[in-house]
PDB file of N, CA, C and O in Angstrom:
ATOM      1  N   UNK A   1     -30.292   7.607 -30.389  1.00 91.00           N
ATOM      2  CA  UNK A   1     -31.451   8.449 -30.229  1.00 91.00           C
ATOM      3  C   UNK A   1     -32.521   7.622 -29.412  1.00 91.00           C
ATOM      4  O   UNK A   1     -32.772   6.511 -29.706  1.00 91.00           O
ATOM      5  N   UNK A   2     -32.975   8.265 -28.361  1.00 96.00           N
ATOM      6  CA  UNK A   2     -34.051   7.631 -27.549  1.00 96.00           C
ATOM      7  C   UNK A   2     -35.381   8.172 -27.983  1.00 96.00           C
ATOM      8  O   UNK A   2     -35.460   9.325 -28.453  1.00 96.00           O
ATOM      9  N   UNK A   3     -36.428   7.364 -27.808  1.00 97.00           N
ATOM     10  CA  UNK A   3     -37.734   7.812 -28.149  1.00 97.00           C
ATOM     11  C   UNK A   3     -38.741   7.392 -27.045  1.00 97.00           C
ATOM     12  O   UNK A   3     -38.641   6.349 -26.522  1.00 97.00           O
ATOM     13  N   UNK A   4     -39.660   8.292 -26.717  1.00 96.00           N
ATOM     14  CA  UNK A   4     -40.593   8.007 -25.637  1.00 96.00           C
ATOM     15  C   UNK A   4     -41.832   8.876 -25.878  1.00 96.00           C
ATOM     16  O   UNK A   4     -41.864   9.691 -26.763  1.00 96.00           O
ATOM     17  N   UNK A   5     -42.882   8.696 -25.067  1.00 95.00           N
ATOM     18  CA  UNK A   5     -44.071   9.505 -25.099  1.00 95.00           C
ATOM     19  C   UNK A   5     -44.142  10.278 -23.815  1.00 95.00           C
ATOM     20  O   UNK A   5     -44.035   9.676 -22.749  1.00 95.00           O
ATOM     21  N   UNK A   6     -44.241  11.669 -23.917  1.00 94.00           N
ATOM     22  CA  UNK A   6     -44.359  12.467 -22.709  1.00 94.00           C
ATOM     23  C   UNK A   6     -45.515  13.361 -22.764  1.00 94.00           C
ATOM     24  O   UNK A   6     -45.952  13.771 -23.903  1.00 94.00           O
ATOM     25  N   UNK A   7     -46.143  13.684 -21.646  1.00 90.00           N
ATOM     26  CA  UNK A   7     -47.164  14.645 -21.632  1.00 90.00           C
ATOM     27  C   UNK A   7     -46.616  16.096 -21.645  1.00 90.00           C
ATOM     28  O   UNK A   7     -46.045  16.547 -20.620  1.00 90.00           O
ATOM     29  N   UNK A   8     -46.818  16.724 -22.775  1.00 86.00           N
ATOM     30  CA  UNK A   8     -46.340  18.118 -22.927  1.00 86.00           C
ATOM     31  C   UNK A   8     -47.482  18.930 -23.442  1.00 86.00           C
ATOM     32  O   UNK A   8     -48.091  18.622 -24.413  1.00 86.00           O
ATOM     33  N   UNK A   9     -47.791  20.029 -22.735  1.00 77.00           N
ATOM     34  CA  UNK A   9     -48.938  20.918 -22.964  1.00 77.00           C
ATOM     35  C   UNK A   9     -50.278  20.078 -23.005  1.00 77.00           C
ATOM     36  O   UNK A   9     -51.052  20.188 -23.906  1.00 77.00           O
ATOM     37  N   UNK A  10     -50.391  19.212 -21.973  1.00 80.00           N
ATOM     38  CA  UNK A  10     -51.613  18.439 -21.745  1.00 80.00           C
ATOM     39  C   UNK A  10     -51.970  17.548 -22.917  1.00 80.00           C
ATOM     40  O   UNK A  10     -53.133  17.292 -23.150  1.00 80.00           O
ATOM     41  N   UNK A  11     -50.964  17.063 -23.600  1.00 87.00           N
ATOM     42  CA  UNK A  11     -51.156  16.124 -24.694  1.00 87.00           C
ATOM     43  C   UNK A  11     -49.979  15.158 -24.690  1.00 87.00           C
ATOM     44  O   UNK A  11     -48.842  15.553 -24.526  1.00 87.00           O
ATOM     45  N   UNK A  12     -50.279  13.904 -24.959  1.00 93.00           N
ATOM     46  CA  UNK A  12     -49.237  12.912 -25.062  1.00 93.00           C
ATOM     47  C   UNK A  12     -48.583  13.080 -26.471  1.00 93.00           C
ATOM     48  O   UNK A  12     -49.242  13.142 -27.416  1.00 93.00           O
ATOM     49  N   UNK A  13     -47.248  13.294 -26.441  1.00 93.00           N
ATOM     50  CA  UNK A  13     -46.535  13.584 -27.691  1.00 93.00           C
ATOM     51  C   UNK A  13     -45.325  12.670 -27.753  1.00 93.00           C
ATOM     52  O   UNK A  13     -44.659  12.371 -26.757  1.00 93.00           O
ATOM     53  N   UNK A  14     -44.959  12.298 -29.003  1.00 94.00           N
ATOM     54  CA  UNK A  14     -43.745  11.506 -29.208  1.00 94.00           C
ATOM     55  C   UNK A  14     -42.533  12.456 -29.041  1.00 94.00           C
ATOM     56  O   UNK A  14     -42.617  13.589 -29.561  1.00 94.00           O
ATOM     57  N   UNK A  15     -41.546  12.000 -28.357  1.00 95.00           N
ATOM     58  CA  UNK A  15     -40.349  12.789 -28.122  1.00 95.00           C
ATOM     59  C   UNK A  15     -39.106  11.986 -28.486  1.00 95.00           C
ATOM     60  O   UNK A  15     -39.032  10.782 -28.046  1.00 95.00           O
ATOM     61  N   UNK A  16     -38.221  12.539 -29.252  1.00 96.00           N
ATOM     62  CA  UNK A  16     -36.939  11.932 -29.558  1.00 96.00           C
ATOM     63  C   UNK A  16     -35.881  12.772 -28.876  1.00 96.00           C
ATOM     64  O   UNK A  16     -35.936  13.948 -29.003  1.00 96.00           O
ATOM     65  N   UNK A  17     -34.902  12.157 -28.243  1.00 97.00           N
ATOM     66  CA  UNK A  17     -33.825  12.910 -27.603  1.00 97.00           C
ATOM     67  C   UNK A  17     -32.600  12.132 -27.462  1.00 97.00           C
ATOM     68  O   UNK A  17     -32.558  10.893 -27.544  1.00 97.00           O
ATOM     69  N   UNK A  18     -31.502  12.858 -27.270  1.00 97.00           N
ATOM     70  CA  UNK A  18     -30.220  12.271 -26.879  1.00 97.00           C
ATOM     71  C   UNK A  18     -29.604  13.220 -25.954  1.00 97.00           C
ATOM     72  O   UNK A  18     -29.909  14.418 -25.921  1.00 97.00           O
ATOM     73  N   UNK A  19     -28.724  12.656 -25.033  1.00 96.00           N
ATOM     74  CA  UNK A  19     -28.140  13.527 -24.001  1.00 96.00           C
ATOM     75  C   UNK A  19     -26.690  13.174 -23.797  1.00 96.00           C
ATOM     76  O   UNK A  19     -26.213  12.038 -24.172  1.00 96.00           O
ATOM     77  N   UNK A  20     -25.945  14.119 -23.147  1.00 95.00           N
ATOM     78  CA  UNK A  20     -24.540  13.917 -22.845  1.00 95.00           C
ATOM     79  C   UNK A  20     -24.229  14.785 -21.694  1.00 95.00           C
ATOM     80  O   UNK A  20     -24.801  15.811 -21.469  1.00 95.00           O
ATOM     81  N   UNK A  21     -23.219  14.342 -20.875  1.00 95.00           N
ATOM     82  CA  UNK A  21     -22.669  15.149 -19.829  1.00 95.00           C
ATOM     83  C   UNK A  21     -21.441  15.832 -20.319  1.00 95.00           C
ATOM     84  O   UNK A  21     -20.613  15.229 -20.996  1.00 95.00           O
ATOM     85  N   UNK A  22     -21.416  17.140 -20.068  1.00 91.00           N
ATOM     86  CA  UNK A  22     -20.287  17.946 -20.540  1.00 91.00           C
ATOM     87  C   UNK A  22     -19.822  18.931 -19.560  1.00 91.00           C
ATOM     88  O   UNK A  22     -20.625  19.297 -18.627  1.00 91.00           O
ATOM     89  N   UNK A  23     -18.633  19.476 -19.702  1.00 90.00           N
ATOM     90  CA  UNK A  23     -18.236  20.610 -18.922  1.00 90.00           C
ATOM     91  C   UNK A  23     -18.360  21.930 -19.691  1.00 90.00           C
ATOM     92  O   UNK A  23     -17.729  22.025 -20.823  1.00 90.00           O
ATOM     93  N   UNK A  24     -19.108  22.816 -19.278  1.00 85.00           N
ATOM     94  CA  UNK A  24     -19.331  24.102 -20.009  1.00 85.00           C
ATOM     95  C   UNK A  24     -18.322  25.096 -19.663  1.00 85.00           C
ATOM     96  O   UNK A  24     -18.051  25.371 -18.512  1.00 85.00           O
ATOM     97  N   UNK A  25     -17.761  25.727 -20.686  1.00 84.00           N
ATOM     98  CA  UNK A  25     -16.770  26.732 -20.527  1.00 84.00           C
ATOM     99  C   UNK A  25     -17.356  28.015 -19.906  1.00 84.00           C
ATOM    100  O   UNK A  25     -16.765  28.665 -19.057  1.00 84.00           O
ATOM    101  N   UNK A  26     -18.559  28.317 -20.309  1.00 81.00           N
ATOM    102  CA  UNK A  26     -19.160  29.599 -19.711  1.00 81.00           C
ATOM    103  C   UNK A  26     -19.655  29.450 -18.315  1.00 81.00           C
ATOM    104  O   UNK A  26     -20.030  30.421 -17.670  1.00 81.00           O
ATOM    105  N   UNK A  27     -19.622  28.247 -17.746  1.00 76.00           N
ATOM    106  CA  UNK A  27     -19.966  28.045 -16.349  1.00 76.00           C
ATOM    107  C   UNK A  27     -18.730  27.592 -15.546  1.00 76.00           C
ATOM    108  O   UNK A  27     -18.803  26.833 -14.584  1.00 76.00           O
ATOM    109  N   UNK A  28     -17.544  28.000 -15.896  1.00 85.00           N
ATOM    110  CA  UNK A  28     -16.300  27.688 -15.224  1.00 85.00           C
ATOM    111  C   UNK A  28     -16.058  26.196 -15.083  1.00 85.00           C
ATOM    112  O   UNK A  28     -15.555  25.701 -14.122  1.00 85.00           O
ATOM    113  N   UNK A  29     -16.406  25.462 -16.173  1.00 86.00           N
ATOM    114  CA  UNK A  29     -16.168  23.984 -16.187  1.00 86.00           C
ATOM    115  C   UNK A  29     -17.178  23.223 -15.396  1.00 86.00           C
ATOM    116  O   UNK A  29     -16.929  22.022 -15.157  1.00 86.00           O
ATOM    117  N   UNK A  30     -18.287  23.742 -14.986  1.00 89.00           N
ATOM    118  CA  UNK A  30     -19.316  23.053 -14.275  1.00 89.00           C
ATOM    119  C   UNK A  30     -19.908  21.984 -15.138  1.00 89.00           C
ATOM    120  O   UNK A  30     -20.213  22.186 -16.249  1.00 89.00           O
ATOM    121  N   UNK A  31     -20.119  20.796 -14.598  1.00 93.00           N
ATOM    122  CA  UNK A  31     -20.733  19.740 -15.454  1.00 93.00           C
ATOM    123  C   UNK A  31     -22.185  20.003 -15.669  1.00 93.00           C
ATOM    124  O   UNK A  31     -22.847  20.404 -14.674  1.00 93.00           O
ATOM    125  N   UNK A  32     -22.602  19.795 -16.833  1.00 93.00           N
ATOM    126  CA  UNK A  32     -24.037  20.054 -17.197  1.00 93.00           C
ATOM    127  C   UNK A  32     -24.499  18.830 -18.002  1.00 93.00           C
ATOM    128  O   UNK A  32     -23.730  18.046 -18.640  1.00 93.00           O
ATOM    129  N   UNK A  33     -25.781  18.654 -18.075  1.00 94.00           N
ATOM    130  CA  UNK A  33     -26.446  17.690 -18.899  1.00 94.00           C
ATOM    131  C   UNK A  33     -27.053  18.352 -20.125  1.00 94.00           C
ATOM    132  O   UNK A  33     -27.877  19.318 -19.950  1.00 94.00           O
ATOM    133  N   UNK A  34     -26.548  18.064 -21.304  1.00 93.00           N
ATOM    134  CA  UNK A  34     -27.083  18.666 -22.551  1.00 93.00           C
ATOM    135  C   UNK A  34     -28.119  17.613 -23.164  1.00 93.00           C
ATOM    136  O   UNK A  34     -27.788  16.402 -23.311  1.00 93.00           O
ATOM    137  N   UNK A  35     -29.315  18.103 -23.463  1.00 95.00           N
ATOM    138  CA  UNK A  35     -30.354  17.207 -24.035  1.00 95.00           C
ATOM    139  C   UNK A  35     -30.790  17.863 -25.373  1.00 95.00           C
ATOM    140  O   UNK A  35     -31.318  18.973 -25.327  1.00 95.00           O
ATOM    141  N   UNK A  36     -30.539  17.123 -26.437  1.00 95.00           N
ATOM    142  CA  UNK A  36     -31.094  17.488 -27.727  1.00 95.00           C
ATOM    143  C   UNK A  36     -32.480  16.850 -27.901  1.00 95.00           C
ATOM    144  O   UNK A  36     -32.492  15.618 -27.755  1.00 95.00           O
ATOM    145  N   UNK A  37     -33.472  17.596 -28.192  1.00 93.00           N
ATOM    146  CA  UNK A  37     -34.807  17.121 -28.191  1.00 93.00           C
ATOM    147  C   UNK A  37     -35.599  17.499 -29.436  1.00 93.00           C
ATOM    148  O   UNK A  37     -35.379  18.618 -29.969  1.00 93.00           O
ATOM    149  N   UNK A  38     -36.438  16.592 -29.927  1.00 92.00           N
ATOM    150  CA  UNK A  38     -37.406  16.841 -30.976  1.00 92.00           C
ATOM    151  C   UNK A  38     -38.758  16.399 -30.463  1.00 92.00           C
ATOM    152  O   UNK A  38     -38.907  15.336 -29.852  1.00 92.00           O
ATOM    153  N   UNK A  39     -39.755  17.251 -30.672  1.00 90.00           N
ATOM    154  CA  UNK A  39     -41.069  16.905 -30.169  1.00 90.00           C
ATOM    155  C   UNK A  39     -42.088  16.870 -31.352  1.00 90.00           C
ATOM    156  O   UNK A  39     -42.031  17.709 -32.225  1.00 90.00           O
ATOM    157  N   UNK A  40     -42.964  15.894 -31.237  1.00 90.00           N
ATOM    158  CA  UNK A  40     -44.019  15.740 -32.219  1.00 90.00           C
ATOM    159  C   UNK A  40     -44.947  16.962 -32.168  1.00 90.00           C
ATOM    160  O   UNK A  40     -45.428  17.328 -31.108  1.00 90.00           O
ATOM    161  N   UNK A  41     -45.240  17.583 -33.343  1.00 85.00           N
ATOM    162  CA  UNK A  41     -46.230  18.654 -33.316  1.00 85.00           C
ATOM    163  C   UNK A  41     -47.602  18.204 -33.539  1.00 85.00           C
ATOM    164  O   UNK A  41     -47.832  16.976 -33.647  1.00 85.00           O
ATOM    165  N   UNK A  42     -48.541  19.158 -33.685  1.00 84.00           N
ATOM    166  CA  UNK A  42     -50.018  18.767 -33.767  1.00 84.00           C
ATOM    167  C   UNK A  42     -50.270  18.130 -35.115  1.00 84.00           C
ATOM    168  O   UNK A  42     -51.234  17.450 -35.260  1.00 84.00           O
ATOM    169  N   UNK A  43     -49.307  18.213 -36.046  1.00 89.00           N
ATOM    170  CA  UNK A  43     -49.567  17.644 -37.350  1.00 89.00           C
ATOM    171  C   UNK A  43     -48.868  16.265 -37.475  1.00 89.00           C
ATOM    172  O   UNK A  43     -48.834  15.621 -38.446  1.00 89.00           O
ATOM    173  N   UNK A  44     -48.268  15.818 -36.361  1.00 89.00           N
ATOM    174  CA  UNK A  44     -47.616  14.512 -36.335  1.00 89.00           C
ATOM    175  C   UNK A  44     -46.229  14.514 -36.831  1.00 89.00           C
ATOM    176  O   UNK A  44     -45.607  13.473 -36.869  1.00 89.00           O
ATOM    177  N   UNK A  45     -45.604  15.647 -37.121  1.00 92.00           N
ATOM    178  CA  UNK A  45     -44.198  15.666 -37.550  1.00 92.00           C
ATOM    179  C   UNK A  45     -43.323  16.124 -36.408  1.00 92.00           C
ATOM    180  O   UNK A  45     -43.736  16.779 -35.490  1.00 92.00           O
ATOM    181  N   UNK A  46     -42.044  15.669 -36.524  1.00 91.00           N
ATOM    182  CA  UNK A  46     -41.094  15.986 -35.489  1.00 91.00           C
ATOM    183  C   UNK A  46     -40.502  17.370 -35.770  1.00 91.00           C
ATOM    184  O   UNK A  46     -40.266  17.792 -36.897  1.00 91.00           O
ATOM    185  N   UNK A  47     -40.351  18.139 -34.693  1.00 88.00           N
ATOM    186  CA  UNK A  47     -39.732  19.478 -34.770  1.00 88.00           C
ATOM    187  C   UNK A  47     -38.270  19.423 -35.105  1.00 88.00           C
ATOM    188  O   UNK A  47     -37.643  18.332 -35.108  1.00 88.00           O
ATOM    189  N   UNK A  48     -37.739  20.567 -35.336  1.00 88.00           N
ATOM    190  CA  UNK A  48     -36.266  20.624 -35.458  1.00 88.00           C
ATOM    191  C   UNK A  48     -35.655  20.283 -34.091  1.00 88.00           C
ATOM    192  O   UNK A  48     -36.324  20.526 -33.023  1.00 88.00           O
ATOM    193  N   UNK A  49     -34.416  19.863 -34.024  1.00 90.00           N
ATOM    194  CA  UNK A  49     -33.792  19.608 -32.716  1.00 90.00           C
ATOM    195  C   UNK A  49     -33.510  20.905 -31.947  1.00 90.00           C
ATOM    196  O   UNK A  49     -33.067  21.866 -32.534  1.00 90.00           O
ATOM    197  N   UNK A  50     -33.848  20.834 -30.628  1.00 87.00           N
ATOM    198  CA  UNK A  50     -33.541  21.966 -29.774  1.00 87.00           C
ATOM    199  C   UNK A  50     -32.661  21.444 -28.578  1.00 87.00           C
ATOM    200  O   UNK A  50     -32.769  20.282 -28.181  1.00 87.00           O
ATOM    201  N   UNK A  51     -31.791  22.340 -28.102  1.00 91.00           N
ATOM    202  CA  UNK A  51     -30.886  21.995 -27.055  1.00 91.00           C
ATOM    203  C   UNK A  51     -31.363  22.524 -25.694  1.00 91.00           C
ATOM    204  O   UNK A  51     -31.661  23.719 -25.588  1.00 91.00           O
ATOM    205  N   UNK A  52     -31.432  21.713 -24.687  1.00 91.00           N
ATOM    206  CA  UNK A  52     -31.716  22.100 -23.416  1.00 91.00           C
ATOM    207  C   UNK A  52     -30.491  21.791 -22.515  1.00 91.00           C
ATOM    208  O   UNK A  52     -29.920  20.635 -22.568  1.00 91.00           O
ATOM    209  N   UNK A  53     -30.076  22.678 -21.689  1.00 90.00           N
ATOM    210  CA  UNK A  53     -28.948  22.481 -20.697  1.00 90.00           C
ATOM    211  C   UNK A  53     -29.439  22.510 -19.335  1.00 90.00           C
ATOM    212  O   UNK A  53     -30.069  23.494 -18.936  1.00 90.00           O
ATOM    213  N   UNK A  54     -29.087  21.535 -18.558  1.00 91.00           N
ATOM    214  CA  UNK A  54     -29.435  21.503 -17.131  1.00 91.00           C
ATOM    215  C   UNK A  54     -28.175  21.304 -16.320  1.00 91.00           C
ATOM    216  O   UNK A  54     -27.263  20.565 -16.622  1.00 91.00           O
ATOM    217  N   UNK A  55     -28.077  22.001 -15.246  1.00 90.00           N
ATOM    218  CA  UNK A  55     -26.945  21.909 -14.276  1.00 90.00           C
ATOM    219  C   UNK A  55     -27.237  20.753 -13.297  1.00 90.00           C
ATOM    220  O   UNK A  55     -26.297  20.424 -12.566  1.00 90.00           O
ATOM    221  N   UNK A  56     -28.401  20.186 -13.289  1.00 93.00           N
ATOM    222  CA  UNK A  56     -28.705  18.987 -12.453  1.00 93.00           C
ATOM    223  C   UNK A  56     -28.492  17.768 -13.303  1.00 93.00           C
ATOM    224  O   UNK A  56     -29.364  17.284 -13.945  1.00 93.00           O
ATOM    225  N   UNK A  57     -27.252  17.249 -13.298  1.00 94.00           N
ATOM    226  CA  UNK A  57     -26.908  16.105 -14.168  1.00 94.00           C
ATOM    227  C   UNK A  57     -27.523  14.801 -13.737  1.00 94.00           C
ATOM    228  O   UNK A  57     -27.452  13.836 -14.431  1.00 94.00           O
ATOM    229  N   UNK A  58     -28.093  14.772 -12.500  1.00 95.00           N
ATOM    230  CA  UNK A  58     -28.674  13.594 -11.958  1.00 95.00           C
ATOM    231  C   UNK A  58     -30.130  13.357 -12.457  1.00 95.00           C
ATOM    232  O   UNK A  58     -30.647  12.254 -12.294  1.00 95.00           O
ATOM    233  N   UNK A  59     -30.729  14.349 -12.976  1.00 95.00           N
ATOM    234  CA  UNK A  59     -32.094  14.240 -13.484  1.00 95.00           C
ATOM    235  C   UNK A  59     -32.136  13.410 -14.783  1.00 95.00           C
ATOM    236  O   UNK A  59     -31.388  13.551 -15.651  1.00 95.00           O
ATOM    237  N   UNK A  60     -33.167  12.551 -14.937  1.00 96.00           N
ATOM    238  CA  UNK A  60     -33.372  11.883 -16.189  1.00 96.00           C
ATOM    239  C   UNK A  60     -33.707  12.849 -17.262  1.00 96.00           C
ATOM    240  O   UNK A  60     -34.395  13.847 -17.020  1.00 96.00           O
ATOM    241  N   UNK A  61     -33.324  12.556 -18.505  1.00 96.00           N
ATOM    242  CA  UNK A  61     -33.608  13.456 -19.686  1.00 96.00           C
ATOM    243  C   UNK A  61     -35.016  13.789 -19.801  1.00 96.00           C
ATOM    244  O   UNK A  61     -35.404  14.880 -20.090  1.00 96.00           O
ATOM    245  N   UNK A  62     -35.880  12.716 -19.623  1.00 95.00           N
ATOM    246  CA  UNK A  62     -37.324  12.948 -19.796  1.00 95.00           C
ATOM    247  C   UNK A  62     -37.850  13.981 -18.858  1.00 95.00           C
ATOM    248  O   UNK A  62     -38.679  14.841 -19.160  1.00 95.00           O
ATOM    249  N   UNK A  63     -37.345  13.957 -17.600  1.00 94.00           N
ATOM    250  CA  UNK A  63     -37.774  14.956 -16.619  1.00 94.00           C
ATOM    251  C   UNK A  63     -37.322  16.324 -16.917  1.00 94.00           C
ATOM    252  O   UNK A  63     -38.052  17.285 -16.744  1.00 94.00           O
ATOM    253  N   UNK A  64     -36.075  16.454 -17.428  1.00 94.00           N
ATOM    254  CA  UNK A  64     -35.603  17.721 -17.809  1.00 94.00           C
ATOM    255  C   UNK A  64     -36.438  18.347 -18.947  1.00 94.00           C
ATOM    256  O   UNK A  64     -36.849  19.566 -18.884  1.00 94.00           O
ATOM    257  N   UNK A  65     -36.821  17.533 -19.907  1.00 93.00           N
ATOM    258  CA  UNK A  65     -37.679  17.999 -21.019  1.00 93.00           C
ATOM    259  C   UNK A  65     -39.051  18.469 -20.465  1.00 93.00           C
ATOM    260  O   UNK A  65     -39.466  19.555 -20.814  1.00 93.00           O
ATOM    261  N   UNK A  66     -39.612  17.738 -19.592  1.00 91.00           N
ATOM    262  CA  UNK A  66     -40.918  18.131 -19.017  1.00 91.00           C
ATOM    263  C   UNK A  66     -40.792  19.358 -18.142  1.00 91.00           C
ATOM    264  O   UNK A  66     -41.646  20.201 -18.269  1.00 91.00           O
ATOM    265  N   UNK A  67     -39.737  19.499 -17.352  1.00 89.00           N
ATOM    266  CA  UNK A  67     -39.515  20.757 -16.589  1.00 89.00           C
ATOM    267  C   UNK A  67     -39.465  21.930 -17.462  1.00 89.00           C
ATOM    268  O   UNK A  67     -39.994  22.972 -17.222  1.00 89.00           O
ATOM    269  N   UNK A  68     -38.634  21.835 -18.503  1.00 87.00           N
ATOM    270  CA  UNK A  68     -38.478  22.977 -19.385  1.00 87.00           C
ATOM    271  C   UNK A  68     -39.789  23.271 -20.133  1.00 87.00           C
ATOM    272  O   UNK A  68     -40.025  24.471 -20.355  1.00 87.00           O
ATOM    273  N   UNK A  69     -40.529  22.301 -20.541  1.00 82.00           N
ATOM    274  CA  UNK A  69     -41.773  22.561 -21.209  1.00 82.00           C
ATOM    275  C   UNK A  69     -42.734  23.365 -20.317  1.00 82.00           C
ATOM    276  O   UNK A  69     -43.375  24.341 -20.662  1.00 82.00           O
ATOM    277  N   UNK A  70     -42.792  22.962 -19.024  1.00 79.00           N
ATOM    278  CA  UNK A  70     -43.609  23.697 -18.083  1.00 79.00           C
ATOM    279  C   UNK A  70     -43.098  25.100 -17.811  1.00 79.00           C
ATOM    280  O   UNK A  70     -43.824  26.080 -17.759  1.00 79.00           O
ATOM    281  N   UNK A  71     -41.786  25.225 -17.614  1.00 70.00           N
ATOM    282  CA  UNK A  71     -41.195  26.514 -17.406  1.00 70.00           C
ATOM    283  C   UNK A  71     -41.388  27.490 -18.582  1.00 70.00           C
ATOM    284  O   UNK A  71     -41.724  28.673 -18.411  1.00 70.00           O
ATOM    285  N   UNK A  72     -41.163  27.013 -19.757  1.00 59.00           N
ATOM    286  CA  UNK A  72     -41.269  27.935 -20.925  1.00 59.00           C
ATOM    287  C   UNK A  72     -42.705  28.258 -21.184  1.00 59.00           C
ATOM    288  O   UNK A  72     -42.972  29.305 -21.711  1.00 59.00           O
ATOM    289  N   UNK A  73     -43.625  27.450 -20.803  1.00 55.00           N
ATOM    290  CA  UNK A  73     -45.029  27.730 -21.025  1.00 55.00           C
ATOM    291  C   UNK A  73     -45.488  28.913 -20.116  1.00 55.00           C
ATOM    292  O   UNK A  73     -46.298  29.733 -20.475  1.00 55.00           O
ATOM    293  N   UNK A  74     -44.839  28.950 -18.926  1.00 45.00           N
ATOM    294  CA  UNK A  74     -45.199  30.102 -18.031  1.00 45.00           C
ATOM    295  C   UNK A  74     -44.381  31.327 -18.313  1.00 45.00           C
ATOM    296  O   UNK A  74     -44.966  32.351 -18.346  1.00 45.00           O
ATOM    297  N   UNK A  75     -43.076  31.232 -18.507  1.00 46.00           N
ATOM    298  CA  UNK A  75     -42.286  32.421 -18.669  1.00 46.00           C
ATOM    299  C   UNK A  75     -42.251  32.984 -20.096  1.00 46.00           C
ATOM    300  O   UNK A  75     -42.411  34.186 -20.280  1.00 46.00           O
ATOM    301  N   UNK A  76     -42.056  32.111 -21.037  1.00 44.00           N
ATOM    302  CA  UNK A  76     -41.850  32.600 -22.415  1.00 44.00           C
ATOM    303  C   UNK A  76     -42.639  31.703 -23.379  1.00 44.00           C
ATOM    304  O   UNK A  76     -42.017  30.880 -24.138  1.00 44.00           O
ATOM    305  N   UNK A  77     -43.916  31.817 -23.471  1.00 44.00           N
ATOM    306  CA  UNK A  77     -44.756  30.918 -24.178  1.00 44.00           C
ATOM    307  C   UNK A  77     -44.510  30.897 -25.720  1.00 44.00           C
ATOM    308  O   UNK A  77     -44.904  29.972 -26.413  1.00 44.00           O
ATOM    309  N   UNK A  78     -43.726  31.830 -26.238  1.00 47.00           N
ATOM    310  CA  UNK A  78     -43.534  31.837 -27.776  1.00 47.00           C
ATOM    311  C   UNK A  78     -42.125  31.321 -28.072  1.00 47.00           C
ATOM    312  O   UNK A  78     -41.689  31.460 -29.179  1.00 47.00           O
ATOM    313  N   UNK A  79     -41.430  30.798 -27.116  1.00 49.00           N
ATOM    314  CA  UNK A  79     -40.068  30.240 -27.409  1.00 49.00           C
ATOM    315  C   UNK A  79     -40.100  28.791 -27.880  1.00 49.00           C
ATOM    316  O   UNK A  79     -40.993  28.309 -28.446  1.00 49.00           O
ATOM    317  N   UNK A  80     -39.056  28.100 -27.562  1.00 50.00           N
ATOM    318  CA  UNK A  80     -38.707  26.767 -28.046  1.00 50.00           C
ATOM    319  C   UNK A  80     -39.851  25.829 -28.247  1.00 50.00           C
ATOM    320  O   UNK A  80     -40.122  25.345 -29.344  1.00 50.00           O
ATOM    321  N   UNK A  81     -40.565  25.554 -27.161  1.00 51.00           N
ATOM    322  CA  UNK A  81     -41.551  24.430 -27.255  1.00 51.00           C
ATOM    323  C   UNK A  81     -42.749  24.877 -28.080  1.00 51.00           C
ATOM    324  O   UNK A  81     -43.389  24.041 -28.735  1.00 51.00           O
ATOM    325  N   UNK A  82     -43.151  26.175 -28.080  1.00 51.00           N
ATOM    326  CA  UNK A  82     -44.211  26.557 -28.972  1.00 51.00           C
ATOM    327  C   UNK A  82     -43.810  26.372 -30.430  1.00 51.00           C
ATOM    328  O   UNK A  82     -44.616  25.940 -31.201  1.00 51.00           O
ATOM    329  N   UNK A  83     -42.610  26.675 -30.684  1.00 53.00           N
ATOM    330  CA  UNK A  83     -42.118  26.497 -32.093  1.00 53.00           C
ATOM    331  C   UNK A  83     -42.211  24.908 -32.445  1.00 53.00           C
ATOM    332  O   UNK A  83     -42.527  24.562 -33.511  1.00 53.00           O
ATOM    333  N   UNK A  84     -41.826  24.054 -31.483  1.00 54.00           N
ATOM    334  CA  UNK A  84     -41.935  22.671 -31.691  1.00 54.00           C
ATOM    335  C   UNK A  84     -43.332  22.212 -32.018  1.00 54.00           C
ATOM    336  O   UNK A  84     -43.592  21.423 -32.939  1.00 54.00           O
ATOM    337  N   UNK A  85     -44.295  22.704 -31.227  1.00 51.00           N
ATOM    338  CA  UNK A  85     -45.690  22.235 -31.380  1.00 51.00           C
ATOM    339  C   UNK A  85     -46.343  22.841 -32.627  1.00 51.00           C
ATOM    340  O   UNK A  85     -47.071  22.201 -33.313  1.00 51.00           O
ATOM    341  N   UNK A  86     -46.063  24.074 -32.920  1.00 48.00           N
ATOM    342  CA  UNK A  86     -46.693  24.753 -34.058  1.00 48.00           C
ATOM    343  C   UNK A  86     -46.147  24.380 -35.368  1.00 48.00           C
ATOM    344  O   UNK A  86     -46.872  24.188 -36.373  1.00 48.00           O
ATOM    345  N   UNK A  87     -44.800  24.219 -35.514  1.00 45.00           N
ATOM    346  CA  UNK A  87     -44.147  23.890 -36.837  1.00 45.00           C
ATOM    347  C   UNK A  87     -44.520  22.516 -37.312  1.00 45.00           C
ATOM    348  O   UNK A  87     -44.699  21.594 -36.714  1.00 45.00           O
TER     349      UNK A  87
END
């Protein structure tokens, strides 16, 4: 398990994650990077683990986490990362 501090939702938060490269069956065997992530909420507790899948296996895991946090904030603000921050 890796641990770092990332700026998510304009706040420095502790993040724990692990990642692996895998071939996904639903993408015809395309290699993907799977990142399991837990984010510190406003109460200082870690969220439940969430899975992020990226087809860009060259990206560092921290960058994948930040990209998804920004994307979900714009597209679906009540999904994964809001649950992490609120819970």
